[in-house]
mmCIF file of C-alpha atoms in Angstrom:
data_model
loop_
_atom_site.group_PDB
_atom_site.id
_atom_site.type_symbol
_atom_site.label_atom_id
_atom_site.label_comp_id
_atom_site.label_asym_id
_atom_site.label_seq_id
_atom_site.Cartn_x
_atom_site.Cartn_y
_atom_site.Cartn_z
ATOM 1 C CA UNK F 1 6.991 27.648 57.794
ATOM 2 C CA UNK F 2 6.035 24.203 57.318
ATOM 3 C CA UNK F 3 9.298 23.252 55.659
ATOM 4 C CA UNK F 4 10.987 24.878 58.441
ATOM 5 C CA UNK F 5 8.482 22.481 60.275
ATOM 6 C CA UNK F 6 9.874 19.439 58.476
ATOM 7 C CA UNK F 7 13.515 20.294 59.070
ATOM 8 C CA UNK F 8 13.318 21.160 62.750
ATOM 9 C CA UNK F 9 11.817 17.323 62.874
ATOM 10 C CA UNK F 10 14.750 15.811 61.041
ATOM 11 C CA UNK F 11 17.134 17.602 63.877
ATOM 12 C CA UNK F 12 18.115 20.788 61.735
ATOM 13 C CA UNK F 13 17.760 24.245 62.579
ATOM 14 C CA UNK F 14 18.063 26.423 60.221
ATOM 15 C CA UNK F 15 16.808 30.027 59.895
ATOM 16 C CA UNK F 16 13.585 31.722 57.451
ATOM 17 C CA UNK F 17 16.576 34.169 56.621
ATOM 18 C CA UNK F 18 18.895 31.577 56.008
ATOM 19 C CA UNK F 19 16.725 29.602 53.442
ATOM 20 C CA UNK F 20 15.461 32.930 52.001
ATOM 21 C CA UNK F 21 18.888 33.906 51.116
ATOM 22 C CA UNK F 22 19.482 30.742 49.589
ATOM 23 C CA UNK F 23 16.320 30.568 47.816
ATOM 24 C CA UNK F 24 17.181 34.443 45.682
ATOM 25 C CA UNK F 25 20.704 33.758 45.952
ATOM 26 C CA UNK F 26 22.062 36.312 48.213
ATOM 27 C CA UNK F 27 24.055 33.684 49.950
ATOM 28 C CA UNK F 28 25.431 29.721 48.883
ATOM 29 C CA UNK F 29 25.033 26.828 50.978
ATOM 30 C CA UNK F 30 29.019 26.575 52.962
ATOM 31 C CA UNK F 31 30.095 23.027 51.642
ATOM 32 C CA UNK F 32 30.630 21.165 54.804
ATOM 33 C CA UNK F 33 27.819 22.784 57.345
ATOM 34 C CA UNK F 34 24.927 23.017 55.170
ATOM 35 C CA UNK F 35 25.243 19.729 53.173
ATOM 36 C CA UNK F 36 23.073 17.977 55.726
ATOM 37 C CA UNK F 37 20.304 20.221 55.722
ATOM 38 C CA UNK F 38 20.445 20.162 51.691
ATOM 39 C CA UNK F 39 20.546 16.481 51.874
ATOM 40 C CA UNK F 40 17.336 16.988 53.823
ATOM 41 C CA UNK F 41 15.406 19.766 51.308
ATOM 42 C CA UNK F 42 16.022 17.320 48.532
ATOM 43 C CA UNK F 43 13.851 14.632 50.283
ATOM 44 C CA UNK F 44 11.471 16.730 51.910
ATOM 45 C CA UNK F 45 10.625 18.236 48.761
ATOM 46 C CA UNK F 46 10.953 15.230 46.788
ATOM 47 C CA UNK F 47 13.866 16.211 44.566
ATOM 48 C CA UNK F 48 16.362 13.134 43.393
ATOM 49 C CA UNK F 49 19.443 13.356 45.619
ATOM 50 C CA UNK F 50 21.741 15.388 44.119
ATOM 51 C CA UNK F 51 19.628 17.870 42.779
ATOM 52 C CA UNK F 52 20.534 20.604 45.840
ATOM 53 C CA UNK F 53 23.608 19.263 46.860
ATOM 54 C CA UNK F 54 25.174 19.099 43.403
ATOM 55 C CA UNK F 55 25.912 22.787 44.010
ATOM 56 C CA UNK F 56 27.814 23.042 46.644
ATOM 57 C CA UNK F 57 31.016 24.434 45.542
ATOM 58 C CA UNK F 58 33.093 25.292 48.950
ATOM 59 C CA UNK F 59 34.358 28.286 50.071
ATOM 60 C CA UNK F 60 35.642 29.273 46.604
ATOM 61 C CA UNK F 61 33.749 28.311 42.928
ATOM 62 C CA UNK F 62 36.902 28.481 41.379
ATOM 63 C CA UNK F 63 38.261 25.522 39.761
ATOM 64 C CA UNK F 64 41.727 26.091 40.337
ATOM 65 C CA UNK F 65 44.569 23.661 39.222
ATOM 66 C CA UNK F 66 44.199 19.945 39.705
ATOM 67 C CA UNK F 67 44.940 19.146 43.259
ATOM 68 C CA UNK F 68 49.049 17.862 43.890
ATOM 69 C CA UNK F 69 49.218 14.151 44.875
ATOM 70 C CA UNK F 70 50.921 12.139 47.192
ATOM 71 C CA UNK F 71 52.804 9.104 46.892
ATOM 72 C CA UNK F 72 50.661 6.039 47.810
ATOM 73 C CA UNK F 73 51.964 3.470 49.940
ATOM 74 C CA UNK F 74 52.031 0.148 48.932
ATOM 75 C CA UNK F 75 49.042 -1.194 50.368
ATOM 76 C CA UNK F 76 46.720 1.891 49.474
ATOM 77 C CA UNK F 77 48.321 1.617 45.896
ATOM 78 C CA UNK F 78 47.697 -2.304 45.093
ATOM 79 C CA UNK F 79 44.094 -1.567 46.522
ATOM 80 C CA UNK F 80 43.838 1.673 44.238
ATOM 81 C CA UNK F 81 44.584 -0.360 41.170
ATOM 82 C CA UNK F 82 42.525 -3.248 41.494
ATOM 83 C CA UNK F 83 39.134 -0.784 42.193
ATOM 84 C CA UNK F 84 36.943 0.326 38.912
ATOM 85 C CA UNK F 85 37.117 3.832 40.478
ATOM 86 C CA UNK F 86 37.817 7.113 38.605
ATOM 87 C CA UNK F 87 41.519 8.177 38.928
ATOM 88 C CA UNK F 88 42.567 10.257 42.211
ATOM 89 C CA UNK F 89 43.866 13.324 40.274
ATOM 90 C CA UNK F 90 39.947 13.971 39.089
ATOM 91 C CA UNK F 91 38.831 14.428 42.421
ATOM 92 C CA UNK F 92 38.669 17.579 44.887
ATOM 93 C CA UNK F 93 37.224 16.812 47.966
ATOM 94 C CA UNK F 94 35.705 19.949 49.080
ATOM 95 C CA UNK F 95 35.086 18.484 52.950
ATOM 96 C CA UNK F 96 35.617 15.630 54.779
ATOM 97 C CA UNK F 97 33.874 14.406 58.454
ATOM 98 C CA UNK F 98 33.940 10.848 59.699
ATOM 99 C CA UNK F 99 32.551 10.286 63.182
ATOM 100 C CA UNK F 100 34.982 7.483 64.900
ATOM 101 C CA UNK F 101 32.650 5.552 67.448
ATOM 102 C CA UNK F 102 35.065 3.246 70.071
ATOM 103 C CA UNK F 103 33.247 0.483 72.490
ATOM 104 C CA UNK F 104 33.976 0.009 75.460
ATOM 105 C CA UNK F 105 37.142 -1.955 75.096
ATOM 106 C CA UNK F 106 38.486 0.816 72.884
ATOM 107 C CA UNK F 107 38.161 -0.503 69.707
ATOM 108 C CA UNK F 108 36.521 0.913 66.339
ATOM 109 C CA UNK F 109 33.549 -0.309 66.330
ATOM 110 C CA UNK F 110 32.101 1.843 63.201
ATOM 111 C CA UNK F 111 33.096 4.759 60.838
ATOM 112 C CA UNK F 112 30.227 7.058 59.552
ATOM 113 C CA UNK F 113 31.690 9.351 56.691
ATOM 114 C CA UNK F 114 30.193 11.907 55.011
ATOM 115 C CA UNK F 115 32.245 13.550 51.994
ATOM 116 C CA UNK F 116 32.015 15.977 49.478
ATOM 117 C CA UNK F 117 33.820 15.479 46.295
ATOM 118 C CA UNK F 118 34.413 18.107 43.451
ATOM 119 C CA UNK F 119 35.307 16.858 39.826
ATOM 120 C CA UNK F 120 38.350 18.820 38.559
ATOM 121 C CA UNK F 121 39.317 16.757 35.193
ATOM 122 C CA UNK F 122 37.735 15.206 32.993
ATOM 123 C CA UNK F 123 34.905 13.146 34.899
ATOM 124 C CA UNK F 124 33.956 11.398 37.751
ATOM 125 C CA UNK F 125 31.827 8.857 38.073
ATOM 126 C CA UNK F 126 33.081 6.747 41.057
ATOM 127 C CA UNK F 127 36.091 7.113 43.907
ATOM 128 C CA UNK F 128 37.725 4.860 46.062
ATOM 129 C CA UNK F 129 37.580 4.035 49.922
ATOM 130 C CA UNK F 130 40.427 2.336 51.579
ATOM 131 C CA UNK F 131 40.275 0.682 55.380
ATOM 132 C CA UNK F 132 43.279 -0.496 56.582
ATOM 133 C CA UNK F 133 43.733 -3.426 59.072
ATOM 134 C CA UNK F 134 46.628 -3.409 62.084
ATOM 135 C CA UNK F 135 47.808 -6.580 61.011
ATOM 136 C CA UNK F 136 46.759 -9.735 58.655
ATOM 137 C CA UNK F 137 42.647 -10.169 58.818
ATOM 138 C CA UNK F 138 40.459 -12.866 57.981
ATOM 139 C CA UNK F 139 37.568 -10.701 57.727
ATOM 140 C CA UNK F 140 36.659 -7.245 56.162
ATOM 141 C CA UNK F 141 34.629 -4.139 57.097
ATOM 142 C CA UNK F 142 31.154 -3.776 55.277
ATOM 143 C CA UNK F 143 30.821 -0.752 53.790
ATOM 144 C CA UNK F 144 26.551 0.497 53.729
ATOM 145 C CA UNK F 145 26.211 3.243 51.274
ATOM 146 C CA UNK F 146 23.484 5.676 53.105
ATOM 147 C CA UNK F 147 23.255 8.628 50.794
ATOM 148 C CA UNK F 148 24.624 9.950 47.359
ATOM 149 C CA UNK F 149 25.832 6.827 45.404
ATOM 150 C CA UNK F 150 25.908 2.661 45.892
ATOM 151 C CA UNK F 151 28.961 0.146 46.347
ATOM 152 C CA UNK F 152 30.151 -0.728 42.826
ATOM 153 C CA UNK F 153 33.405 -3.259 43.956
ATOM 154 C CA UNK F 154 35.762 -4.683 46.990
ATOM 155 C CA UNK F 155 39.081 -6.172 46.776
ATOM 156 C CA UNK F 156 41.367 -7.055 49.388
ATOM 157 C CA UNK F 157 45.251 -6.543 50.047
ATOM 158 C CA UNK F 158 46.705 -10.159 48.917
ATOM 159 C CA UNK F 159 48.336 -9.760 52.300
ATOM 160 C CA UNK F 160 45.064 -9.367 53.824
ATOM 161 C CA UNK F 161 46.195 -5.699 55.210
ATOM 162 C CA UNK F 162 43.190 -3.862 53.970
ATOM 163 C CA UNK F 163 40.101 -3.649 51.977
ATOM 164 C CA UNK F 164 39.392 -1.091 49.219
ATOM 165 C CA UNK F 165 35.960 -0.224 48.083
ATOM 166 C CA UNK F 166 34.771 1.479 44.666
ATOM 167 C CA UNK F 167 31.854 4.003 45.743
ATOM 168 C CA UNK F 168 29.510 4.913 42.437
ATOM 169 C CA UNK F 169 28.286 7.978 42.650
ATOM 170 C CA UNK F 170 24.205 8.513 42.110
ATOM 171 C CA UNK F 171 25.057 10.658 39.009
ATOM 172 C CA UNK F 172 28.330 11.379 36.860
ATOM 173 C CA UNK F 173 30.029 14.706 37.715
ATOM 174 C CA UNK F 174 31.174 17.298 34.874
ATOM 175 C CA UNK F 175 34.162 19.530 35.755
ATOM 176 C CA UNK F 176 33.645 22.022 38.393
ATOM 177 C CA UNK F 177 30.411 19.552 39.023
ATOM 178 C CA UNK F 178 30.224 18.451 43.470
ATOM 179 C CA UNK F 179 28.191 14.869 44.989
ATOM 180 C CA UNK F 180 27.777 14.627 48.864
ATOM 181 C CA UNK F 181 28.365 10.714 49.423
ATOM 182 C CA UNK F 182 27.502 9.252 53.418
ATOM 183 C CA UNK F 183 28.933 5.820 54.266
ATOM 184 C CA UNK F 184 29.334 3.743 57.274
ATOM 185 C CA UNK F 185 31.695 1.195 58.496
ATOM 186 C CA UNK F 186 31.143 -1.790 60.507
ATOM 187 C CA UNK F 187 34.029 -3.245 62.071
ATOM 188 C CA UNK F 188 32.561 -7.296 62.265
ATOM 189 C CA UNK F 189 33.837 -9.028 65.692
ATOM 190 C CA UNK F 190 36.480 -11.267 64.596
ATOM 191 C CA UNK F 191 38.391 -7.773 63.100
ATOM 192 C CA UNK F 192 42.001 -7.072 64.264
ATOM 193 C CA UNK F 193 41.067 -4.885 67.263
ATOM 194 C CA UNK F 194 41.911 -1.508 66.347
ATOM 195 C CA UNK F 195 43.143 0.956 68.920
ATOM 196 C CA UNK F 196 43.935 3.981 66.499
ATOM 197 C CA UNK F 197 42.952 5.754 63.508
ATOM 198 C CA UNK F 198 44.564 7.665 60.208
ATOM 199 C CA UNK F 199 43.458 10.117 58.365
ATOM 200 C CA UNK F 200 45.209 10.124 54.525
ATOM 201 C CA UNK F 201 44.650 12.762 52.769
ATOM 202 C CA UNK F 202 46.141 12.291 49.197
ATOM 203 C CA UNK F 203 45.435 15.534 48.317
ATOM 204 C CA UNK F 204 44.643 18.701 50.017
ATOM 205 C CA UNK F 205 41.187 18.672 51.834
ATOM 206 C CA UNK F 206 39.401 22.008 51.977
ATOM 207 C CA UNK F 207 37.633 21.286 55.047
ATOM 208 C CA UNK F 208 38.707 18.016 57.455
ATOM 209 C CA UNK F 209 36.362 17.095 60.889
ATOM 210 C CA UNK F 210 36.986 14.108 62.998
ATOM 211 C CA UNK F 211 34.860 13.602 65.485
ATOM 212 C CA UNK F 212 35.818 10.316 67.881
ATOM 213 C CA UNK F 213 33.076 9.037 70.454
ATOM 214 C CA UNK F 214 34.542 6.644 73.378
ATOM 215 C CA UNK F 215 32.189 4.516 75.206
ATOM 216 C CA UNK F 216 34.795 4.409 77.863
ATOM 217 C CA UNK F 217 37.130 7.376 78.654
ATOM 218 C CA UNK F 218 40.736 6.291 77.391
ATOM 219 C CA UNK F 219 43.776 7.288 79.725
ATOM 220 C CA UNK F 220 45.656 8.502 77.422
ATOM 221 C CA UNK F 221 45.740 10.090 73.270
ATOM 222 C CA UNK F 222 48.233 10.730 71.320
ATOM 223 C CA UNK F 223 47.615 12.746 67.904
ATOM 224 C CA UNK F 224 50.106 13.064 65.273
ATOM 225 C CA UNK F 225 50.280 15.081 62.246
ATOM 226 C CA UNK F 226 52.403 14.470 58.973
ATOM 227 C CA UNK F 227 52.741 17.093 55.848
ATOM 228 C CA UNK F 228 55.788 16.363 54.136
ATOM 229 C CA UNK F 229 58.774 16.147 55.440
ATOM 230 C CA UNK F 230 56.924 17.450 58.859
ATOM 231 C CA UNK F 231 55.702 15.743 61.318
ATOM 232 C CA UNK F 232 53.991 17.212 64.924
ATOM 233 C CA UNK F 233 52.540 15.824 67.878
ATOM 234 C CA UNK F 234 50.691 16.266 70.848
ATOM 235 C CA UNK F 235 48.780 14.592 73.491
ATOM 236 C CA UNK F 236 44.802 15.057 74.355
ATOM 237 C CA UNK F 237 42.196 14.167 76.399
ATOM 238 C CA UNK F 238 38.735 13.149 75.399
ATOM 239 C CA UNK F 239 36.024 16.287 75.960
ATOM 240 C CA UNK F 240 33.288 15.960 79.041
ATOM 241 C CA UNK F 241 31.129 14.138 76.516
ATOM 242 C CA UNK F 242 33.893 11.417 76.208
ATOM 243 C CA UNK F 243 34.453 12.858 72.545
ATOM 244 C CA UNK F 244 37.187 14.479 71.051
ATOM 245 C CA UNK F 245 37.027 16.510 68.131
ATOM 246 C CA UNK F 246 40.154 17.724 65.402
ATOM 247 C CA UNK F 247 38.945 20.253 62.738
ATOM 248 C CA UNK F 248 41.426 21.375 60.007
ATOM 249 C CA UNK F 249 41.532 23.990 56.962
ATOM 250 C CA UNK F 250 43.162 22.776 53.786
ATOM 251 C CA UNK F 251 44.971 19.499 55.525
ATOM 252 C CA UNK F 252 47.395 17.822 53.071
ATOM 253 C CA UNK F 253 48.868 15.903 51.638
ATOM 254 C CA UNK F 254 49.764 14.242 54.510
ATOM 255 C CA UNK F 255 48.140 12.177 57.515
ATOM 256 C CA UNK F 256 46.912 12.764 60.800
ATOM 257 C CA UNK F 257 47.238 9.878 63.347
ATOM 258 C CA UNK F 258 45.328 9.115 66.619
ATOM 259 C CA UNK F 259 45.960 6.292 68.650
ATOM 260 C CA UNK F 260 44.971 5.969 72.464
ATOM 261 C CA UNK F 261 44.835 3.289 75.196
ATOM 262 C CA UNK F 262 45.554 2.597 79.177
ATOM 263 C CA UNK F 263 48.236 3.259 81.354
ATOM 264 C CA UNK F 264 48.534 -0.189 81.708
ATOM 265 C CA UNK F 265 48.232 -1.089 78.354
#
């Protein structure tokens, strides 16, 4: 009860049943709803991070075959190459959920990610972060590592289009081996104001959560998927709470777009 105690303090409510099962192994932590909560056990019990969450394995524990790649764009692919990060086709990620906060002139003003990443060849030791810029910047975003690893390396586009960061991870992963990472982004004041957002998804993502937060209502929103050849779109509208939210099931490769503005814009 008093660990119950300790989680219901940190926010989380979770079940005697629930962390029963778990305990005997009746039932495994789902990847992208319970990581938090494991993130929490570990430090309420004093564990090193990574000792709970290391087992999160998804929806599936099978391996399968290395995930299919896209093509990179130029940008993404002259910031891939210049990071010390482990190569793309090792990776898996298992779940992904940034929360997209906008100020009240409708720009980004931060990024809070929280991923979990599978290692499906050889090893993994370190992945790459990319944040792209509407046009030429003078500045970049700073990139805090909260949980799950530290910032190893930056380099930005020689066109100033983007900054790309190499995350290491706390611990190096072993095939079939899973990290939970959390990251935030600042946006500094003298960024290109940025009035939309993209989701690229190299490879297929199990489990994909956006969650954007507006200060101020926008007018209007504009989402649009591309898989492919494919491409859909629709238009939304920001929830009661002045959020919108986009959940998806094995997204990619492909991106998902989401600008938004004023009628008079």
């Amino acid at each position: 009860m008093e660990l119950l105690a300790a989680l219901q303090e940190r926010g989380l409510q979770v079940s005697h049943s629930t962390l029963s099962s778990w305990r005997t192994g009746r039932r495994r932590p789902d990847a992208f709803r319970s990581l938090q909560t494991l993130s929490a056990l570990e430090e309420v019990l004093g564990l090193e991070a990574g000792a709970l969450t290391a087992h999160i394995v998804g929806r599936s524990p099978r391996i399968g075959s290395v995930p299919r790649q896209a093509d990179v764009d130029p940008v993404d692919a002259e910031l891939l190459a210049a990071l010390p990060a482990s190569p793309l086709e090792n990776i898996r990620l298992l779940s992904l959920r940034e929360e997209i906060f906008v100020d009240e002139a409708l720009c980004i003003s931060r990024i809070d990610t929280m991923v979990v990443l599978q290692c499906v060849k050889d090893g993994l030791d370190s992945f790459a972060v990319t944040r792209r810029s509407p046009h030429a910047a003078d500045s970049s975003p700073v990139i805090e590592v909260h949980y799950g690893g530290s910032l190893l390396a930056s380099h930005r586009h020689s066109g100033r289009l983007g900054t790309g960061y190499a995350i290491e991870l706390s611990r190096r992963l072993s095939v079939g081996q899973t990290a939970v990472v959390a990251l935030r982004t600042i946006f500094p004041a003298d960024y290109p104001a940025q009035r939309s957002h993209v989701t690229r998804a190299w490879s297929s993502i199990r489990e994909l959560v956006n969650v954007f937060h507006f200060a101020n209502a926008p007018e209007w929103i504009e989402e649009v998927e591309r898989s492919g050849s494919r491409a859909r779109s629709r238009d939304s509208s920001p929830g009661p709470a002045g959020s919108l939210l986009q959940m998806k099931s094995k997204f990619g490769p492909g991106t998902i777009s989401t600008r938004w503005g004023r009628l008079d814009d």
